[in-house]
Amino acid sequence: MGAIEKIGRNGSLIGKRIPKKDAPEKASGKARYVHDINLPGQLHAKILRSAHVHAKIISIDTSAAKALRGVHAVITAKDVPYQRPIGVSKDHWPLKTDHVRSPRDEIAAVAADTEEIAEEALALIKVVYEPLPVVTSAEQALRPGAPLLHGEDLVWTGPDGRTEVLHPASKDNTAMVMEYAQGDMAQGEREADAVVEDVFSLHYVTHCCMGVSGVIAEFDASDNLLLYSNTQVPFLHKREFAEIIGVDPARIRIIQPPIGGGFGSKLDIYPFEPIVIFLARATRRPVKLVFTREEEFIASPTRQPVLMKLRSGCKRDGTLTFRRVETLHDNGAYTSWGATTPFVMMQTVSSLYRVPNCDYKTRAIYSNNPYAGSFRGYGNLQATFAVEAHMDRLAEAIGMDPLEFRLKNAHDAGETTPQGMHFKSCGMKECLTAAAERGDYQRKHTENRRRWKDSSPIKRGVGMASMLHVGGGAKIYPSDGCGTILKMDDFAQVTLLTGASEIGQGSETVLAQLVCEELGLPMSAVTVVNNDTDITPWDVGVHASRTTFIAGNSAIGAARKAKEKILAAASGRFGVPADTLELRDGCVIDKTTGKKLIQIDKLIRSLHFSDKAELVMTSYYYEPPSKHQDDKYRGDVSAAYAWGTQVAEVEVDTQTGIVRLLKIACAHDVGRVLNRLGIEGQVEGGIVMGQGYALTENLIVENGVIRNPNFRDYKLVTAPEIPEMDVTFIETMDGEGPQGAKGVGEAPAICVAAAVGNAIYNATGVRITALPFTPENVYRALHSNSQPVVWPEL
Amino acid sequence: MGAIEKIGRNGSLIGKRIPKKDAPEKASGKARYVHDINLPGQLHAKILRSAHVHAKIISIDTSAAKALRGVHAVITAKDVPYQRPIGVSKDHWPLKTDHVRSPRDEIAAVAADTEEIAEEALALIKVVYEPLPVVTSAEQALRPGAPLLHGEDLVWTGPDGRTEVLHPASKDNTAMVMEYAQGDMAQGEREADAVVEDVFSLHYVTHCCMGVSGVIAEFDASDNLLLYSNTQVPFLHKREFAEIIGVDPARIRIIQPPIGGGFGSKLDIYPFEPIVIFLARATRRPVKLVFTREEEFIASPTRQPVLMKLRSGCKRDGTLTFRRVETLHDNGAYTSWGATTPFVMMQTVSSLYRVPNCDYKTRAIYSNNPYAGSFRGYGNLQATFAVEAHMDRLAEAIGMDPLEFRLKNAHDAGETTPQGMHFKSCGMKECLTAAAERGDYQRKHTENRRRWKDSSPIKRGVGMASMLHVGGGAKIYPSDGCGTILKMDDFAQVTLLTGASEIGQGSETVLAQLVCEELGLPMSAVTVVNNDTDITPWDVGVHASRTTFIAGNSAIGAARKAKEKILAAASGRFGVPADTLELRDGCVIDKTTGKKLIQIDKLIRSLHFSDKAELVMTSYYYEPPSKHQDDKYRGDVSAAYAWGTQVAEVEVDTQTGIVRLLKIACAHDVGRVLNRLGIEGQVEGGIVMGQGYALTENLIVENGVIRNPNFRDYKLVTAPEIPEMDVTFIETMDGEGPQGAKGVGEAPAICVAAAVGNAIYNATGVRITALPFTPENVYRALHSNSQPVVWPEL
């Protein structure tokens, strides 16, 4: 009886190729996404968005819409006086009051019997606008006399009539500023034998989750709110939703159906979510809203455009002496997590390589463009693109091999950077060496340069880039921990209640694997429950590549307590010390002889059904030993750091500007490989995402309007374009990591664009500082039809 | 923030009137029963039942049904060679192989796109039968030459070809026998000054759950089985389903939607459940089956007919000297829990009153009638009806007041009966006295007898009966325990994961209340999760009035561990010993001064977000100190025992036979009242159920066929007939009970019929020993048109 007898296993699961636990459901079409969930009595919602990019709302007439048969509610801001603004800076009303700042802006919403009726009702809503001048870029937003996007205090009036300024007026369209400095910049400039300076331009992309955004909200008869939500941070959102809609957070339950992709886009709350809740409250019915694909392009977050001025210097011997950074982030109309990506960029600027002197200033600026969210890498793709271009530029300036130059400045384990990051494990140099070797970097790099003047229009190039990213969580919130509850049934089936969410990254599988490893059980013996805030213990959410590390340590903690209990029972039963016993292959075994003493399920039943009558139920909370950074951004923000190097090989058709990515050879310091299949998937998926960022993806925004909100005009990388990948894992066995592992979720996407940029230069001798490397952009750059990116005089 | 501030509470919750937590959902129609759940891709099942009461199946032709458009599967026993028999004695194939024994017998089943198509397909299935003689009663079944219902071994052939006799042939239609004896019967007869003997006849009733039976089965892509099931014993059924359908129990998950009534009917597995699973396996789709009301009458279990010969004796001073019992249970065609009700009857016979000498023999006999399940009271209504009639008869025989006679023989706390039941708490005498007083029993009893010869055709009578029932679980299975897992979120919202199921009895509410009592929180601060075997820890299930007692103690255990953790945190924070602190009104208070030191939610947040970083997560497993009875049925089977006395007052119209129940005055020893509203509901509901059993309900079975399978012809008690109820709770503060409470779920239904029977005698001077007291039966009895019940000569 029990899975144990039927599915034995031999030896350790660590490093093995374990299929994802949710793969059969997803591959067979059985998985039930929010799209597939329909509740009895459910209504369908649609949102009316602004007809103007920037305007005052003069009046809204919903009477005709309300009169339509099948319509249950039509709401505007006036109907939800209790609504509070959302987002990082609380500058954003879910339903706009009198000012719209982008075409996505939500003016009214309808709940009706069908989507079709709701759509029909939207057309009956009459809105009178007074158009305002449009601010189309950060640069324009900063010009004197530019229209102010948030020129007035955002004032909230409570139910008691008390008013509160939740977002103060921005007098110059600045949304957020971050400044950081280390060392002595003057000294750094003085010591430099070579100095390079460029302005880099990064473009708009968006997440393109295969599962579009959607939510179902329902109040029960006791006014408890149930949300079916794709959020990545359910526990934080309980509190945030509570504030936005004015309810007790204890009364909110969030269930996460399988999520059709997240990549950071589901880290924040967007207006459609409170709007659906308002409709559910108004109608006392479950209300569902699922975006169309076009709506997903228009109203889900973006990775925002950044202008980045970078100046770097080094000595003749290759020692970096300084780095100076200034950025302008186009924040879009409202502030979401995108505005805080400079926090991560700063780490790459200060700590990817040893650089004693550093100055960093960044501003996020309001415009009428789409607003910027969190996106896998969280600013690091942008920062790495610029920093790694300069690593090549400096190496060339001093005539040093780029690999040698990087090795010269690379960190070792045990170092603490001026910003305070302590690298307890660090495989940077191994990554550099391995990726270079697997990509045949040095030989090709040298040879390709020799062919710059060849007559062939087809050029080849190799480029290298490295990355640093948090790999042991990031202590942003007061806690970066994760709770686990574990129970075993009479058949030794383990239920793991983890705070960690599965958003497709494979956390469910790796957590089960870590538990199986402790308990000597096969993968089928663990059921992971990870999608219901009423049931699972707290976790800060899926971000910062933290789940394997944090939730993994938490799961191990709970499993070890279970193991102790099982071994104690076996010890009592067999009259031998517990420390002579081990769990393996579903059995308690004698460590010395390897002899199987009893099946675990039998032992558990005997524990349960004896006079002692015990069940195996344990819990564990893991909080990493990381620290909040201080007000100068100094501190060891993560419990571990991930490293990686990627070598891209490209073919550039100089007659068409077409860049083909032929190969990525990469080496990633992942601490330790837990699930080889899973980590390969993460790395390969990340590389393809980085490839899209580098070569094909481009959200075209003109005068605040997205011009390509569909998959015909927004070019995702497709299967034929995917390069050969040669992936090496550097296993540095991090002392704090679960079984030695570090986080790797974001890492593989980070340096593709940087490596490709360096490869294009290696192929053509032309340094292109503006992304994306679309044929048109590359052609123009190669044929001098494009202007270099310039820093605006402001 | 948090519920705590908004919903304060003063003092203890124990004994307060707490509305049921699930009441708003149920009262507002929002609760989602199995009927309301529909899964994507779901098919609908229908079952073909036997056209004969008793027959051999010669052939089944499903080809036309299979060809019908919209039909996805048609199955017969041949299609499920792996099926194993179900039920207590494993005498019952889910799909019948070659022998049908009742009109409910399942021959084939269809899964189709709609119920209508499935119904249509049933009509296309051609079955050829060879009819067999029908056995219509236990008495007939025992006659020499009676057809044998299970005259051959039931042989199961495993997938490996190995055969096993799972149920041996019954050569005389006997399904089960139980015998028990205490003392010296000859001595008891010798000592008796008065002896009475009667044969009692108990009739068929059925549960009439408002929610008819239903199930949804689905296999996921990894072959895990999910069941939406109304079972009362989910953890036991995991194992049983696994055996019946041949899968690993670890792969079965049972979710219980809100259950529309259970009352014992959902304790066993019935054929429709494995059949739906077979269909889900055949179609790889979710398959749903919900009974029609007629099907519910025909194919859900019954309380079975019993013939009971009872002989009792006492001394002149009122001391009981012996009791001799013989019963014949009509088991119906298959063996379910009904066959084991003699186990509970035996306890009433041996231990309701002090009776030194006792002999008990009972047989359950196969017939072609509907088969018998578990039903609230579990045999105790039947046993109490007979025993309490004899208490009155003996009292009358020796000229003693019936109350005095009962008091004379009633147990006291501290006694252990010959059968081994140890009454740690016992309010029997208080129950007798209080019920008699509230019902003005002695005065009315005396006066009514004087009016027997009055000319008025309208007579009044009072009757008294008492009961003993397990009140602290019943150790039948190797464990009678319950597990609890508890977690608190940052807002001090408690999630209680309990193994105990809510089947309408209010367990969710009382468990939340016990937790709130420990933690000083309001009721809204506890979310109870109790419906998913993947998530909740083990519990033996809902039966034997055990949930408040067993699951309550388990919940208290987990809550106390949480309390310890909270007080330790407060102790550290305020630098005072933990034992000087208490939790009350959502705060940590100083026990001495009553001063509020900090809100619990704030303290929990500070614990979570401090460097220590802890969550409050606890677990507890409670196993009661009860014992299995030995092979002579001796032992202390429950951790506590419930007592009660009911006084019924009736009006008998001797011209029509109509008996009106005017009033029930009752006193129940419940240990302690936890939720006054809940326990009143349980008692009132139980009385009405007992009233139905006594007066109106009667499942009419003629030649194996149910003649009244609908609510027009099967008479439930309706609101206008409900009597005045005067309920007194005797609080004996049981030492093992949660806050002193004992189980009371079944108790109030048990003695209504007995008290009414005694009241009819008190009104008319006619002792009716056959239930139900329908007008026709009573009229015949009063006018000597009915024969007394006779014990069959066999």
PDB file of N, CA and C in Angstrom, chain A residues 632-693:
ATOM      1  N   LYS A 632      21.488  55.220   2.864  1.00  0.00           N
ATOM      2  CA  LYS A 632      22.471  55.470   1.793  1.00  0.00           C
ATOM      3  C   LYS A 632      22.600  54.256   0.884  1.00  0.00           C
ATOM      4  N   TYR A 633      21.633  53.349   0.955  1.00  0.00           N
ATOM      5  CA  TYR A 633      21.584  52.133   0.128  1.00  0.00           C
ATOM      6  C   TYR A 633      22.742  51.179   0.411  1.00  0.00           C
ATOM      7  N   ARG A 634      23.266  51.225   1.612  1.00  0.00           N
ATOM      8  CA  ARG A 634      24.337  50.310   1.961  1.00  0.00           C
ATOM      9  C   ARG A 634      23.802  49.178   2.826  1.00  0.00           C
ATOM     10  N   GLY A 635      24.274  47.998   2.553  1.00  0.00           N
ATOM     11  CA  GLY A 635      23.844  46.860   3.377  1.00  0.00           C
ATOM     12  C   GLY A 635      23.775  45.596   2.543  1.00  0.00           C
ATOM     13  N   ASP A 636      23.798  44.487   3.245  1.00  0.00           N
ATOM     14  CA  ASP A 636      23.846  43.176   2.589  1.00  0.00           C
ATOM     15  C   ASP A 636      22.410  42.703   2.362  1.00  0.00           C
ATOM     16  N   VAL A 637      21.839  43.132   1.244  1.00  0.00           N
ATOM     17  CA  VAL A 637      20.394  43.033   1.026  1.00  0.00           C
ATOM     18  C   VAL A 637      19.925  41.605   0.738  1.00  0.00           C
ATOM     19  N   SER A 638      20.854  40.757   0.341  1.00  0.00           N
ATOM     20  CA  SER A 638      20.459  39.381   0.009  1.00  0.00           C
ATOM     21  C   SER A 638      21.322  38.397   0.779  1.00  0.00           C
ATOM     22  N   ALA A 639      20.770  37.218   1.007  1.00  0.00           N
ATOM     23  CA  ALA A 639      21.525  36.195   1.733  1.00  0.00           C
ATOM     24  C   ALA A 639      22.553  35.514   0.837  1.00  0.00           C
ATOM     25  N   ALA A 640      22.461  35.744  -0.472  1.00  0.00           N
ATOM     26  CA  ALA A 640      23.411  35.135  -1.411  1.00  0.00           C
ATOM     27  C   ALA A 640      23.284  35.885  -2.732  1.00  0.00           C
ATOM     28  N   TYR A 641      24.300  35.761  -3.559  1.00  0.00           N
ATOM     29  CA  TYR A 641      24.293  36.484  -4.834  1.00  0.00           C
ATOM     30  C   TYR A 641      24.596  35.526  -5.972  1.00  0.00           C
ATOM     31  N   ALA A 642      23.876  35.754  -7.055  1.00  0.00           N
ATOM     32  CA  ALA A 642      24.015  34.901  -8.237  1.00  0.00           C
ATOM     33  C   ALA A 642      24.888  35.597  -9.263  1.00  0.00           C
ATOM     34  N   TRP A 643      25.678  34.802  -9.935  1.00  0.00           N
ATOM     35  CA  TRP A 643      26.615  35.310 -10.923  1.00  0.00           C
ATOM     36  C   TRP A 643      26.441  34.550 -12.232  1.00  0.00           C
ATOM     37  N   GLY A 644      26.854  35.192 -13.292  1.00  0.00           N
ATOM     38  CA  GLY A 644      26.776  34.485 -14.562  1.00  0.00           C
ATOM     39  C   GLY A 644      27.499  35.239 -15.654  1.00  0.00           C
ATOM     40  N   THR A 645      27.919  34.497 -16.640  1.00  0.00           N
ATOM     41  CA  THR A 645      28.535  35.089 -17.827  1.00  0.00           C
ATOM     42  C   THR A 645      27.917  34.436 -19.046  1.00  0.00           C
ATOM     43  N   GLN A 646      27.612  35.267 -20.013  1.00  0.00           N
ATOM     44  CA  GLN A 646      27.072  34.726 -21.257  1.00  0.00           C
ATOM     45  C   GLN A 646      27.930  35.218 -22.425  1.00  0.00           C
ATOM     46  N   VAL A 647      28.211  34.298 -23.312  1.00  0.00           N
ATOM     47  CA  VAL A 647      28.919  34.656 -24.546  1.00  0.00           C
ATOM     48  C   VAL A 647      27.937  34.446 -25.697  1.00  0.00           C
ATOM     49  N   ALA A 648      27.649  35.546 -26.386  1.00  0.00           N
ATOM     50  CA  ALA A 648      26.727  35.471 -27.520  1.00  0.00           C
ATOM     51  C   ALA A 648      27.529  35.447 -28.805  1.00  0.00           C
ATOM     52  N   GLU A 649      27.067  34.623 -29.724  1.00  0.00           N
ATOM     53  CA  GLU A 649      27.659  34.672 -31.052  1.00  0.00           C
ATOM     54  C   GLU A 649      26.580  35.061 -32.046  1.00  0.00           C
ATOM     55  N   VAL A 650      26.871  36.061 -32.851  1.00  0.00           N
ATOM     56  CA  VAL A 650      25.851  36.566 -33.778  1.00  0.00           C
ATOM     57  C   VAL A 650      26.388  36.588 -35.200  1.00  0.00           C
ATOM     58  N   GLU A 651      25.429  36.628 -36.102  1.00  0.00           N
ATOM     59  CA  GLU A 651      25.750  36.871 -37.502  1.00  0.00           C
ATOM     60  C   GLU A 651      25.009  38.141 -37.885  1.00  0.00           C
ATOM     61  N   VAL A 652      25.720  39.090 -38.426  1.00  0.00           N
ATOM     62  CA  VAL A 652      25.093  40.358 -38.802  1.00  0.00           C
ATOM     63  C   VAL A 652      25.133  40.474 -40.321  1.00  0.00           C
ATOM     64  N   ASP A 653      23.954  40.663 -40.886  1.00  0.00           N
ATOM     65  CA  ASP A 653      23.887  40.929 -42.322  1.00  0.00           C
ATOM     66  C   ASP A 653      23.933  42.439 -42.481  1.00  0.00           C
ATOM     67  N   THR A 654      25.058  42.941 -42.872  1.00  0.00           N
ATOM     68  CA  THR A 654      25.225  44.398 -42.895  1.00  0.00           C
ATOM     69  C   THR A 654      24.409  45.046 -44.011  1.00  0.00           C
ATOM     70  N   GLN A 655      23.922  44.229 -44.942  1.00  0.00           N
ATOM     71  CA  GLN A 655      23.095  44.796 -46.019  1.00  0.00           C
ATOM     72  C   GLN A 655      21.630  44.949 -45.619  1.00  0.00           C
ATOM     73  N   THR A 656      21.224  44.181 -44.627  1.00  0.00           N
ATOM     74  CA  THR A 656      19.819  44.254 -44.187  1.00  0.00           C
ATOM     75  C   THR A 656      19.687  44.686 -42.736  1.00  0.00           C
ATOM     76  N   GLY A 657      20.768  44.636 -42.011  1.00  0.00           N
ATOM     77  CA  GLY A 657      20.697  44.938 -40.576  1.00  0.00           C
ATOM     78  C   GLY A 657      20.185  43.782 -39.743  1.00  0.00           C
ATOM     79  N   ILE A 658      19.937  42.653 -40.396  1.00  0.00           N
ATOM     80  CA  ILE A 658      19.416  41.504 -39.638  1.00  0.00           C
ATOM     81  C   ILE A 658      20.524  40.881 -38.787  1.00  0.00           C
ATOM     82  N   VAL A 659      20.239  40.752 -37.491  1.00  0.00           N
ATOM     83  CA  VAL A 659      21.170  40.100 -36.574  1.00  0.00           C
ATOM     84  C   VAL A 659      20.591  38.753 -36.195  1.00  0.00           C
ATOM     85  N   ARG A 660      21.335  37.693 -36.481  1.00  0.00           N
ATOM     86  CA  ARG A 660      20.894  36.369 -36.045  1.00  0.00           C
ATOM     87  C   ARG A 660      21.722  35.960 -34.836  1.00  0.00           C
ATOM     88  N   LEU A 661      20.999  35.574 -33.794  1.00  0.00           N
ATOM     89  CA  LEU A 661      21.717  35.065 -32.621  1.00  0.00           C
ATOM     90  C   LEU A 661      21.971  33.574 -32.849  1.00  0.00           C
ATOM     91  N   LEU A 662      23.250  33.216 -32.989  1.00  0.00           N
ATOM     92  CA  LEU A 662      23.586  31.838 -33.335  1.00  0.00           C
ATOM     93  C   LEU A 662      23.710  30.951 -32.100  1.00  0.00           C
ATOM     94  N   LYS A 663      24.312  31.523 -31.077  1.00  0.00           N
ATOM     95  CA  LYS A 663      24.625  30.669 -29.934  1.00  0.00           C
ATOM     96  C   LYS A 663      24.764  31.521 -28.675  1.00  0.00           C
ATOM     97  N   ILE A 664      24.321  30.962 -27.595  1.00  0.00           N
ATOM     98  CA  ILE A 664      24.668  31.512 -26.282  1.00  0.00           C
ATOM     99  C   ILE A 664      25.410  30.404 -25.537  1.00  0.00           C
ATOM    100  N   ALA A 665      26.658  30.701 -25.196  1.00  0.00           N
ATOM    101  CA  ALA A 665      27.378  29.817 -24.273  1.00  0.00           C
ATOM    102  C   ALA A 665      27.393  30.549 -22.943  1.00  0.00           C
ATOM    103  N   CYS A 666      26.882  29.892 -21.942  1.00  0.00           N
ATOM    104  CA  CYS A 666      26.809  30.617 -20.681  1.00  0.00           C
ATOM    105  C   CYS A 666      27.209  29.731 -19.515  1.00  0.00           C
ATOM    106  N   ALA A 667      27.639  30.406 -18.464  1.00  0.00           N
ATOM    107  CA  ALA A 667      27.942  29.714 -17.216  1.00  0.00           C
ATOM    108  C   ALA A 667      27.292  30.519 -16.100  1.00  0.00           C
ATOM    109  N   HIS A 668      26.533  29.824 -15.283  1.00  0.00           N
ATOM    110  CA  HIS A 668      25.836  30.510 -14.194  1.00  0.00           C
ATOM    111  C   HIS A 668      26.207  29.880 -12.861  1.00  0.00           C
ATOM    112  N   ASP A 669      26.585  30.750 -11.944  1.00  0.00           N
ATOM    113  CA  ASP A 669      26.826  30.295 -10.573  1.00  0.00           C
ATOM    114  C   ASP A 669      25.475  30.217  -9.876  1.00  0.00           C
ATOM    115  N   VAL A 670      24.963  29.001  -9.769  1.00  0.00           N
ATOM    116  CA  VAL A 670      23.632  28.782  -9.184  1.00  0.00           C
ATOM    117  C   VAL A 670      23.737  28.168  -7.795  1.00  0.00           C
ATOM    118  N   GLY A 671      24.964  28.190  -7.270  1.00  0.00           N
ATOM    119  CA  GLY A 671      25.157  27.578  -5.954  1.00  0.00           C
ATOM    120  C   GLY A 671      25.228  26.068  -6.110  1.00  0.00           C
ATOM    121  N   ARG A 672      24.075  25.505  -6.453  1.00  0.00           N
ATOM    122  CA  ARG A 672      24.030  24.072  -6.728  1.00  0.00           C
ATOM    123  C   ARG A 672      22.800  23.791  -7.597  1.00  0.00           C
ATOM    124  N   VAL A 673      22.946  22.855  -8.470  1.00  0.00           N
ATOM    125  CA  VAL A 673      21.806  22.459  -9.297  1.00  0.00           C
ATOM    126  C   VAL A 673      20.898  21.553  -8.464  1.00  0.00           C
ATOM    127  N   LEU A 674      19.657  21.957  -8.301  1.00  0.00           N
ATOM    128  CA  LEU A 674      18.712  21.083  -7.590  1.00  0.00           C
ATOM    129  C   LEU A 674      17.960  20.223  -8.608  1.00  0.00           C
ATOM    130  N   ASN A 675      17.119  20.862  -9.403  1.00  0.00           N
ATOM    131  CA  ASN A 675      16.403  20.141 -10.452  1.00  0.00           C
ATOM    132  C   ASN A 675      17.017  20.537 -11.797  1.00  0.00           C
ATOM    133  N   ARG A 676      17.778  19.638 -12.379  1.00  0.00           N
ATOM    134  CA  ARG A 676      18.524  19.987 -13.587  1.00  0.00           C
ATOM    135  C   ARG A 676      17.568  20.353 -14.730  1.00  0.00           C
ATOM    136  N   LEU A 677      16.477  19.632 -14.828  1.00  0.00           N
ATOM    137  CA  LEU A 677      15.500  19.936 -15.873  1.00  0.00           C
ATOM    138  C   LEU A 677      14.894  21.322 -15.656  1.00  0.00           C
ATOM    139  N   GLY A 678      14.567  21.600 -14.403  1.00  0.00           N
ATOM    140  CA  GLY A 678      13.948  22.886 -14.082  1.00  0.00           C
ATOM    141  C   GLY A 678      14.886  24.041 -14.318  1.00  0.00           C
ATOM    142  N   ILE A 679      16.116  23.907 -13.898  1.00  0.00           N
ATOM    143  CA  ILE A 679      17.047  25.031 -14.015  1.00  0.00           C
ATOM    144  C   ILE A 679      17.434  25.237 -15.479  1.00  0.00           C
ATOM    145  N   GLU A 680      17.520  24.169 -16.227  1.00  0.00           N
ATOM    146  CA  GLU A 680      17.771  24.332 -17.662  1.00  0.00           C
ATOM    147  C   GLU A 680      16.616  25.095 -18.317  1.00  0.00           C
ATOM    148  N   GLY A 681      15.416  24.757 -17.890  1.00  0.00           N
ATOM    149  CA  GLY A 681      14.247  25.466 -18.424  1.00  0.00           C
ATOM    150  C   GLY A 681      14.279  26.943 -18.077  1.00  0.00           C
ATOM    151  N   GLN A 682      14.647  27.230 -16.833  1.00  0.00           N
ATOM    152  CA  GLN A 682      14.732  28.624 -16.404  1.00  0.00           C
ATOM    153  C   GLN A 682      15.782  29.361 -17.227  1.00  0.00           C
ATOM    154  N   VAL A 683      16.927  28.739 -17.412  1.00  0.00           N
ATOM    155  CA  VAL A 683      18.020  29.411 -18.118  1.00  0.00           C
ATOM    156  C   VAL A 683      17.645  29.586 -19.597  1.00  0.00           C
ATOM    157  N   GLU A 684      17.125  28.548 -20.189  1.00  0.00           N
ATOM    158  CA  GLU A 684      16.780  28.644 -21.606  1.00  0.00           C
ATOM    159  C   GLU A 684      15.666  29.668 -21.829  1.00  0.00           C
ATOM    160  N   GLY A 685      14.658  29.616 -20.949  1.00  0.00           N
ATOM    161  CA  GLY A 685      13.568  30.595 -21.067  1.00  0.00           C
ATOM    162  C   GLY A 685      14.073  32.016 -20.871  1.00  0.00           C
ATOM    163  N   GLY A 686      14.973  32.179 -19.917  1.00  0.00           N
ATOM    164  CA  GLY A 686      15.517  33.513 -19.653  1.00  0.00           C
ATOM    165  C   GLY A 686      16.328  34.031 -20.825  1.00  0.00           C
ATOM    166  N   ILE A 687      17.089  33.152 -21.425  1.00  0.00           N
ATOM    167  CA  ILE A 687      17.899  33.559 -22.584  1.00  0.00           C
ATOM    168  C   ILE A 687      16.989  34.018 -23.729  1.00  0.00           C
ATOM    169  N   VAL A 688      15.929  33.274 -23.959  1.00  0.00           N
ATOM    170  CA  VAL A 688      15.012  33.646 -25.040  1.00  0.00           C
ATOM    171  C   VAL A 688      14.347  34.982 -24.729  1.00  0.00           C
ATOM    172  N   MET A 689      14.017  35.190 -23.456  1.00  0.00           N
ATOM    173  CA  MET A 689      13.419  36.479 -23.089  1.00  0.00           C
ATOM    174  C   MET A 689      14.430  37.609 -23.302  1.00  0.00           C
ATOM    175  N   GLY A 690      15.683  37.343 -22.946  1.00  0.00           N
ATOM    176  CA  GLY A 690      16.732  38.346 -23.173  1.00  0.00           C
ATOM    177  C   GLY A 690      16.959  38.579 -24.660  1.00  0.00           C
ATOM    178  N   GLN A 691      16.856  37.523 -25.412  1.00  0.00           N
ATOM    179  CA  GLN A 691      16.996  37.621 -26.868  1.00  0.00           C
ATOM    180  C   GLN A 691      15.895  38.518 -27.461  1.00  0.00           C
ATOM    181  N   GLY A 692      14.672  38.319 -26.998  1.00  0.00           N
ATOM    182  CA  GLY A 692      13.570  39.164 -27.461  1.00  0.00           C
ATOM    183  C   GLY A 692      13.831  40.626 -27.137  1.00  0.00           C
ATOM    184  N   TYR A 693      14.319  40.846 -25.902  1.00  0.00           N
ATOM    185  CA  TYR A 693      14.625  42.226 -25.490  1.00  0.00           C
ATOM    186  C   TYR A 693      15.690  42.822 -26.396  1.00  0.00           C
TER     187      TYR A 693
END
